[in-house]
PDB file of C-alpha atoms in Angstrom:
ATOM      1  CA  MET G   1     -70.053  69.782   5.271  1.00 59.00           C
ATOM      2  CA  VAL G   2     -70.501  73.354   4.937  1.00 62.00           C
ATOM      3  CA  ARG G   3     -69.552  75.078   8.212  1.00 72.00           C
ATOM      4  CA  ASN G   4     -71.308  78.644   8.587  1.00 86.00           C
ATOM      5  CA  PRO G   5     -73.073  78.279  12.142  1.00 88.00           C
ATOM      6  CA  GLU G   6     -75.824  81.506  11.539  1.00 91.00           C
ATOM      7  CA  ARG G   7     -76.778  79.581   8.551  1.00 93.00           C
ATOM      8  CA  ARG G   8     -76.939  76.298   9.990  1.00 93.00           C
ATOM      9  CA  THR G   9     -79.091  78.394  12.604  1.00 93.00           C
ATOM     10  CA  ALA G  10     -81.687  79.893   9.981  1.00 95.00           C
ATOM     11  CA  LEU G  11     -82.371  76.697   7.803  1.00 96.00           C
ATOM     12  CA  VAL G  12     -83.187  74.806  11.120  1.00 95.00           C
ATOM     13  CA  ASP G  13     -85.448  77.897  11.837  1.00 95.00           C
ATOM     14  CA  ALA G  14     -86.505  77.204   8.292  1.00 97.00           C
ATOM     15  CA  ALA G  15     -87.279  73.635   8.969  1.00 96.00           C
ATOM     16  CA  ILE G  16     -89.194  74.508  11.948  1.00 96.00           C
ATOM     17  CA  GLU G  17     -92.102  76.585  10.279  1.00 96.00           C
ATOM     18  CA  VAL G  18     -91.774  73.932   7.390  1.00 97.00           C
ATOM     19  CA  LEU G  19     -92.863  71.081   9.764  1.00 96.00           C
ATOM     20  CA  ALA G  20     -95.028  73.393  11.802  1.00 95.00           C
ATOM     21  CA  GLN G  21     -96.952  74.188   8.651  1.00 95.00           C
ATOM     22  CA  ASP G  22     -96.729  71.330   6.640  1.00 95.00           C
ATOM     23  CA  GLY G  23     -95.976  68.551   8.618  1.00 94.00           C
ATOM     24  CA  ALA G  24     -92.860  66.055   8.830  1.00 92.00           C
ATOM     25  CA  ARG G  25     -93.773  64.840   5.153  1.00 92.00           C
ATOM     26  CA  GLY G  26     -93.404  68.518   3.662  1.00 95.00           C
ATOM     27  CA  LEU G  27     -89.816  68.439   5.224  1.00 95.00           C
ATOM     28  CA  THR G  28     -87.675  68.342   2.292  1.00 95.00           C
ATOM     29  CA  PHE G  29     -84.261  69.757   1.571  1.00 97.00           C
ATOM     30  CA  ARG G  30     -86.291  72.084  -0.710  1.00 96.00           C
ATOM     31  CA  ALA G  31     -88.906  73.168   1.455  1.00 97.00           C
ATOM     32  CA  VAL G  32     -86.210  74.392   3.418  1.00 97.00           C
ATOM     33  CA  ASP G  33     -84.444  76.465   1.158  1.00 97.00           C
ATOM     34  CA  ALA G  34     -87.685  78.042  -0.133  1.00 97.00           C
ATOM     35  CA  ALA G  35     -88.447  78.639   3.166  1.00 97.00           C
ATOM     36  CA  ALA G  36     -84.928  80.499   4.336  1.00 96.00           C
ATOM     37  CA  GLY G  37     -85.160  81.920   1.120  1.00 96.00           C
ATOM     38  CA  VAL G  38     -81.851  80.347  -0.183  1.00 95.00           C
ATOM     39  CA  PRO G  39     -80.495  78.798  -3.194  1.00 95.00           C
ATOM     40  CA  LYS G  40     -81.994  75.193  -3.734  1.00 95.00           C
ATOM     41  CA  GLY G  41     -79.010  72.486  -2.367  1.00 94.00           C
ATOM     42  CA  THR G  42     -78.094  74.611   0.069  1.00 95.00           C
ATOM     43  CA  ALA G  43     -79.827  72.549   2.747  1.00 95.00           C
ATOM     44  CA  SER G  44     -78.060  69.689   1.466  1.00 94.00           C
ATOM     45  CA  ASN G  45     -75.170  71.253   2.049  1.00 93.00           C
ATOM     46  CA  TYR G  46     -75.681  71.604   5.571  1.00 94.00           C
ATOM     47  CA  PHE G  47     -77.429  68.348   6.718  1.00 94.00           C
ATOM     48  CA  ALA G  48     -76.364  65.215   5.814  1.00 93.00           C
ATOM     49  CA  ASN G  49     -79.486  63.714   5.264  1.00 93.00           C
ATOM     50  CA  ARG G  50     -83.196  64.257   6.574  1.00 91.00           C
ATOM     51  CA  ASP G  51     -82.766  62.253   9.769  1.00 90.00           C
ATOM     52  CA  ASP G  52     -79.654  64.531  10.359  1.00 92.00           C
ATOM     53  CA  LEU G  53     -81.894  67.797   9.964  1.00 93.00           C
ATOM     54  CA  LEU G  54     -84.679  66.393  12.305  1.00 92.00           C
ATOM     55  CA  GLY G  55     -82.196  66.012  14.742  1.00 89.00           C
ATOM     56  CA  GLN G  56     -80.636  69.405  14.977  1.00 91.00           C
ATOM     57  CA  VAL G  57     -84.793  70.715  15.192  1.00 93.00           C
ATOM     58  CA  THR G  58     -85.369  68.207  18.143  1.00 89.00           C
ATOM     59  CA  GLY G  59     -82.726  70.246  19.565  1.00 84.00           C
ATOM     60  CA  GLN G  60     -83.281  73.857  18.245  1.00 88.00           C
ATOM     61  CA  ILE G  61     -86.892  73.911  19.116  1.00 87.00           C
ATOM     62  CA  HIS G  62     -86.296  73.485  22.983  1.00 80.00           C
ATOM     63  CA  GLN G  63     -84.066  76.758  23.067  1.00 80.00           C
ATOM     64  CA  ARG G  64     -86.765  78.390  20.825  1.00 81.00           C
ATOM     65  CA  ILE G  65     -89.934  77.659  22.939  1.00 82.00           C
ATOM     66  CA  ALA G  66     -87.708  77.771  26.187  1.00 80.00           C
ATOM     67  CA  PRO G  67     -88.844  81.436  28.402  1.00 80.00           C
ATOM     68  CA  ASP G  68     -86.872  84.083  28.891  1.00 82.00           C
ATOM     69  CA  PRO G  69     -84.685  83.815  32.342  1.00 86.00           C
ATOM     70  CA  ASP G  70     -85.779  87.421  33.365  1.00 89.00           C
ATOM     71  CA  GLU G  71     -89.459  86.421  32.162  1.00 86.00           C
ATOM     72  CA  VAL G  72     -88.836  83.350  34.826  1.00 87.00           C
ATOM     73  CA  THR G  73     -87.721  85.517  37.603  1.00 89.00           C
ATOM     74  CA  ALA G  74     -90.292  87.642  37.154  1.00 89.00           C
ATOM     75  CA  VAL G  75     -93.181  85.666  37.453  1.00 87.00           C
ATOM     76  CA  MET G  76     -91.270  83.841  40.283  1.00 91.00           C
ATOM     77  CA  ALA G  77     -91.181  87.245  42.671  1.00 91.00           C
ATOM     78  CA  ALA G  78     -94.415  86.096  44.497  1.00 92.00           C
ATOM     79  CA  PRO G  79     -94.181  83.797  47.779  1.00 94.00           C
ATOM     80  CA  PRO G  80     -94.614  80.404  46.784  1.00 94.00           C
ATOM     81  CA  SER G  81     -98.276  79.621  46.961  1.00 94.00           C
ATOM     82  CA  ARG G  82    -100.877  77.492  45.470  1.00 94.00           C
ATOM     83  CA  ALA G  83    -101.979  80.627  43.044  1.00 93.00           C
ATOM     84  CA  LEU G  84     -98.134  81.019  42.243  1.00 94.00           C
ATOM     85  CA  VAL G  85     -98.217  77.864  40.698  1.00 95.00           C
ATOM     86  CA  ALA G  86    -101.544  78.509  38.733  1.00 95.00           C
ATOM     87  CA  GLU G  87    -100.210  81.829  37.775  1.00 93.00           C
ATOM     88  CA  LEU G  88     -97.184  79.608  36.529  1.00 93.00           C
ATOM     89  CA  MET G  89     -99.397  77.246  34.322  1.00 94.00           C
ATOM     90  CA  ARG G  90    -101.900  80.265  32.901  1.00 94.00           C
ATOM     91  CA  TRP G  91     -98.169  82.035  31.995  1.00 92.00           C
ATOM     92  CA  ILE G  92     -97.249  78.767  30.279  1.00 90.00           C
ATOM     93  CA  ASN G  93    -100.425  78.386  28.267  1.00 92.00           C
ATOM     94  CA  ARG G  94    -100.120  82.157  27.038  1.00 90.00           C
ATOM     95  CA  ARG G  95     -96.761  81.657  25.855  1.00 89.00           C
ATOM     96  CA  VAL G  96     -97.578  78.297  23.550  1.00 89.00           C
ATOM     97  CA  THR G  97    -100.446  80.959  22.207  1.00 86.00           C
ATOM     98  CA  GLU G  98     -97.647  83.332  21.678  1.00 88.00           C
ATOM     99  CA  ASN G  99     -95.171  80.548  19.996  1.00 91.00           C
ATOM    100  CA  ARG G 100     -97.591  78.794  17.845  1.00 93.00           C
ATOM    101  CA  ILE G 101     -94.917  77.654  15.573  1.00 94.00           C
ATOM    102  CA  GLY G 102     -93.024  76.050  17.625  1.00 92.00           C
ATOM    103  CA  TYR G 103     -95.320  73.895  19.788  1.00 93.00           C
ATOM    104  CA  LEU G 104     -96.918  72.835  16.683  1.00 95.00           C
ATOM    105  CA  ALA G 105     -93.456  71.926  15.153  1.00 95.00           C
ATOM    106  CA  MET G 106     -92.806  69.705  18.556  1.00 94.00           C
ATOM    107  CA  LEU G 107     -96.200  67.861  18.149  1.00 95.00           C
ATOM    108  CA  GLU G 108     -95.304  67.283  14.138  1.00 95.00           C
ATOM    109  CA  LEU G 109     -91.729  65.885  15.867  1.00 94.00           C
ATOM    110  CA  ARG G 110     -93.836  63.813  18.438  1.00 95.00           C
ATOM    111  CA  LEU G 111     -95.805  62.237  15.449  1.00 95.00           C
ATOM    112  CA  GLU G 112     -92.771  61.388  13.204  1.00 95.00           C
ATOM    113  CA  ALA G 113     -90.808  59.748  16.256  1.00 95.00           C
ATOM    114  CA  THR G 114     -93.589  56.717  16.362  1.00 95.00           C
ATOM    115  CA  ARG G 115     -92.328  56.133  13.197  1.00 93.00           C
ATOM    116  CA  ARG G 116     -88.424  56.486  13.492  1.00 93.00           C
ATOM    117  CA  PRO G 117     -87.154  54.627  16.644  1.00 93.00           C
ATOM    118  CA  GLU G 118     -83.943  56.725  16.647  1.00 91.00           C
ATOM    119  CA  LEU G 119     -85.992  60.041  17.030  1.00 92.00           C
ATOM    120  CA  ARG G 120     -87.879  58.404  19.470  1.00 94.00           C
ATOM    121  CA  GLU G 121     -85.271  57.396  21.975  1.00 93.00           C
ATOM    122  CA  GLU G 122     -83.817  61.235  21.316  1.00 91.00           C
ATOM    123  CA  LEU G 123     -86.879  63.148  21.525  1.00 92.00           C
ATOM    124  CA  SER G 124     -87.748  60.998  24.806  1.00 94.00           C
ATOM    125  CA  ARG G 125     -84.318  61.741  26.392  1.00 92.00           C
ATOM    126  CA  VAL G 126     -85.015  65.254  25.994  1.00 89.00           C
ATOM    127  CA  ILE G 127     -88.536  64.941  27.251  1.00 92.00           C
ATOM    128  CA  ARG G 128     -87.753  63.097  30.175  1.00 94.00           C
ATOM    129  CA  ALA G 129     -84.728  65.427  31.109  1.00 92.00           C
ATOM    130  CA  THR G 130     -87.055  68.422  30.744  1.00 90.00           C
ATOM    131  CA  LEU G 131     -89.326  66.971  33.469  1.00 94.00           C
ATOM    132  CA  ASP G 132     -87.196  66.211  35.490  1.00 96.00           C
ATOM    133  CA  ASP G 133     -86.254  69.923  35.412  1.00 93.00           C
ATOM    134  CA  ASP G 134     -89.999  70.873  35.662  1.00 93.00           C
ATOM    135  CA  ILE G 135     -89.985  68.774  39.016  1.00 96.00           C
ATOM    136  CA  ARG G 136     -86.952  69.924  40.713  1.00 96.00           C
ATOM    137  CA  PHE G 137     -87.328  74.096  39.990  1.00 94.00           C
ATOM    138  CA  HIS G 138     -90.796  73.328  41.400  1.00 96.00           C
ATOM    139  CA  LEU G 139     -89.425  71.726  44.755  1.00 96.00           C
ATOM    140  CA  GLU G 140     -86.387  73.740  44.808  1.00 95.00           C
ATOM    141  CA  SER G 141     -88.947  77.168  44.289  1.00 95.00           C
ATOM    142  CA  GLY G 142     -90.514  76.058  47.410  1.00 95.00           C
ATOM    143  CA  LEU G 143     -93.598  75.705  45.729  1.00 96.00           C
ATOM    144  CA  PRO G 144     -96.710  73.589  46.937  1.00 96.00           C
ATOM    145  CA  GLY G 145     -97.112  69.885  45.590  1.00 95.00           C
ATOM    146  CA  ASP G 146     -95.132  66.752  45.679  1.00 95.00           C
ATOM    147  CA  ARG G 147     -93.281  65.230  42.250  1.00 96.00           C
ATOM    148  CA  THR G 148     -96.443  63.401  41.135  1.00 96.00           C
ATOM    149  CA  ALA G 149     -98.455  66.754  41.646  1.00 96.00           C
ATOM    150  CA  VAL G 150     -96.021  67.878  39.079  1.00 96.00           C
ATOM    151  CA  THR G 151     -96.277  65.429  37.098  1.00 97.00           C
ATOM    152  CA  LEU G 152    -100.088  65.101  37.060  1.00 97.00           C
ATOM    153  CA  ILE G 153     -99.739  68.914  36.329  1.00 97.00           C
ATOM    154  CA  TYR G 154     -97.323  68.734  33.282  1.00 96.00           C
ATOM    155  CA  LEU G 155     -99.872  65.503  31.854  1.00 97.00           C
ATOM    156  CA  ALA G 156    -102.494  67.804  31.963  1.00 97.00           C
ATOM    157  CA  MET G 157    -101.187  71.088  30.267  1.00 96.00           C
ATOM    158  CA  THR G 158     -99.703  68.792  27.840  1.00 95.00           C
ATOM    159  CA  GLY G 159    -103.742  67.939  27.384  1.00 95.00           C
ATOM    160  CA  LEU G 160    -104.667  71.172  27.385  1.00 95.00           C
ATOM    161  CA  MET G 161    -101.876  73.014  24.980  1.00 93.00           C
ATOM    162  CA  LEU G 162    -102.904  69.581  22.457  1.00 94.00           C
ATOM    163  CA  GLU G 163    -106.248  71.030  22.096  1.00 94.00           C
ATOM    164  CA  GLN G 164    -105.588  74.522  22.051  1.00 92.00           C
ATOM    165  CA  LEU G 165    -103.362  74.012  19.337  1.00 93.00           C
ATOM    166  CA  THR G 166    -105.204  71.787  17.139  1.00 94.00           C
ATOM    167  CA  LEU G 167    -109.138  71.999  17.898  1.00 94.00           C
ATOM    168  CA  PRO G 168    -109.211  75.044  19.809  1.00 90.00           C
ATOM    169  CA  GLY G 169    -113.094  75.146  19.635  1.00 91.00           C
ATOM    170  CA  VAL G 170    -113.200  72.239  22.467  1.00 94.00           C
ATOM    171  CA  VAL G 171    -112.054  74.328  25.497  1.00 93.00           C
ATOM    172  CA  PRO G 172    -113.148  77.813  24.962  1.00 92.00           C
ATOM    173  CA  VAL G 173    -110.685  80.104  25.627  1.00 90.00           C
ATOM    174  CA  GLU G 174    -112.892  82.115  27.733  1.00 93.00           C
ATOM    175  CA  GLU G 175    -112.648  79.187  30.189  1.00 94.00           C
ATOM    176  CA  THR G 176    -109.185  78.000  30.378  1.00 95.00           C
ATOM    177  CA  ASP G 177    -107.796  80.054  33.346  1.00 95.00           C
ATOM    178  CA  GLY G 178    -110.757  78.868  35.439  1.00 95.00           C
ATOM    179  CA  LEU G 179    -109.854  74.718  34.666  1.00 96.00           C
ATOM    180  CA  ILE G 180    -105.856  76.028  35.397  1.00 96.00           C
ATOM    181  CA  SER G 181    -106.700  77.055  38.860  1.00 95.00           C
ATOM    182  CA  ALA G 182    -109.652  73.987  39.552  1.00 96.00           C
ATOM    183  CA  LEU G 183    -105.617  71.552  37.887  1.00 96.00           C
ATOM    184  CA  VAL G 184    -103.569  73.288  40.321  1.00 96.00           C
ATOM    185  CA  ASP G 185    -105.869  72.956  43.801  1.00 95.00           C
ATOM    186  CA  ARG G 186    -107.008  69.377  43.297  1.00 95.00           C
ATOM    187  CA  ALA G 187    -103.258  68.242  41.712  1.00 95.00           C
ATOM    188  CA  VAL G 188    -101.738  69.870  44.809  1.00 93.00           C
ATOM    189  CA  GLY G 189    -104.372  69.292  47.495  1.00 81.00           C
ATOM    190  CA  PRO G 190    -104.862  70.930  50.391  1.00 64.00           C
ATOM    191  CA  GLU G 191    -102.650  74.564  51.250  1.00 61.00           C
ATOM    192  CA  GLY G 192     -99.798  74.352  53.847  1.00 48.00           C
ATOM    193  CA  GLY G 193     -97.218  72.460  51.961  1.00 44.00           C
ATOM    194  CA  ARG G 194     -96.035  69.106  50.498  1.00 45.00           C
ATOM    195  CA  PRO G 195     -97.619  65.909  51.432  1.00 43.00           C
ATOM    196  CA  THR G 196     -95.190  63.910  52.996  1.00 39.00           C
ATOM    197  CA  GLY G 197     -93.058  61.345  51.547  1.00 40.00           C
ATOM    198  CA  ASP G 198     -92.372  63.750  49.018  1.00 45.00           C
ATOM    199  CA  PRO G 199     -89.303  62.537  46.851  1.00 43.00           C
ATOM    200  CA  ASP G 200     -85.929  64.082  46.693  1.00 43.00           C
ATOM    201  CA  PRO G 201     -85.731  66.874  44.032  1.00 40.00           C
ATOM    202  CA  VAL G 202     -84.188  65.391  40.664  1.00 42.00           C
ATOM    203  CA  GLY G 203     -81.771  67.782  37.924  1.00 41.00           C
ATOM    204  CA  GLY G 204     -82.874  71.475  36.427  1.00 40.00           C
ATOM    205  CA  THR G 205     -83.336  74.614  37.002  1.00 37.00           C
ATOM    206  CA  ASP G 206     -86.197  75.779  34.373  1.00 41.00           C
ATOM    207  CA  PRO G 207     -90.497  75.850  35.036  1.00 41.00           C
ATOM    208  CA  MET G 208     -92.674  73.996  33.825  1.00 42.00           C
ATOM    209  CA  GLY G 209     -92.579  74.212  29.566  1.00 44.00           C
ATOM    210  CA  GLY G 210     -89.448  75.818  29.531  1.00 46.00           C
ATOM    211  CA  ALA G 211     -88.930  73.908  26.156  1.00 43.00           C
ATOM    212  CA  ASP G 212     -92.114  72.205  25.833  1.00 46.00           C
ATOM    213  CA  PRO G 213     -94.668  70.922  27.917  1.00 47.00           C
ATOM    214  CA  VAL G 214     -96.511  69.696  24.800  1.00 44.00           C
ATOM    215  CA  ALA G 215     -93.009  67.784  24.415  1.00 44.00           C
ATOM    216  CA  ASN G 216     -92.601  68.274  27.512  1.00 46.00           C
TER     217      ASN G 216
END
């Protein structure tokens, strides 16, 4: 295999674009070459086969959609509260709109994973690790809500993002902020800290959606 990290990254980025626009069936080496603007046969020199390419895409999508640490710091400047949790979720929802290609590509990967056991195993591992990171970030930041609340918010936000990416007319944009606030209020419960019996935090440092609220 050819070893040119910059070219490989460009090819994987092109593959993400193809995956989002044409779906998994449209993800061929020829399509990637065309999207990257390189000579035919270039992608086949960098990836052993289509499974190799999908594996590279799985890793790079998370880097592509991960939030900038400085942005996270800015959002987390406010004191921990239910209002801050709601603002974090609204911010994550906005990021989905701003990086629609990356999140659509992740949805396509999820669908492809239902047909490819190895991809399903790897994607499940990555998304589970991301969710664990989200839970630890939430708990260590002193935000209200326990592990169950964070998981419920994750699942609900994943559904909201799925609707907005695929059928945006189902949930009008003007209703999303209010729905997110209601979601946080109901998942977190009364103001004043986590419920008793909150499990210990688990691994990671990124906020919810740091890699893929839909993935994740």
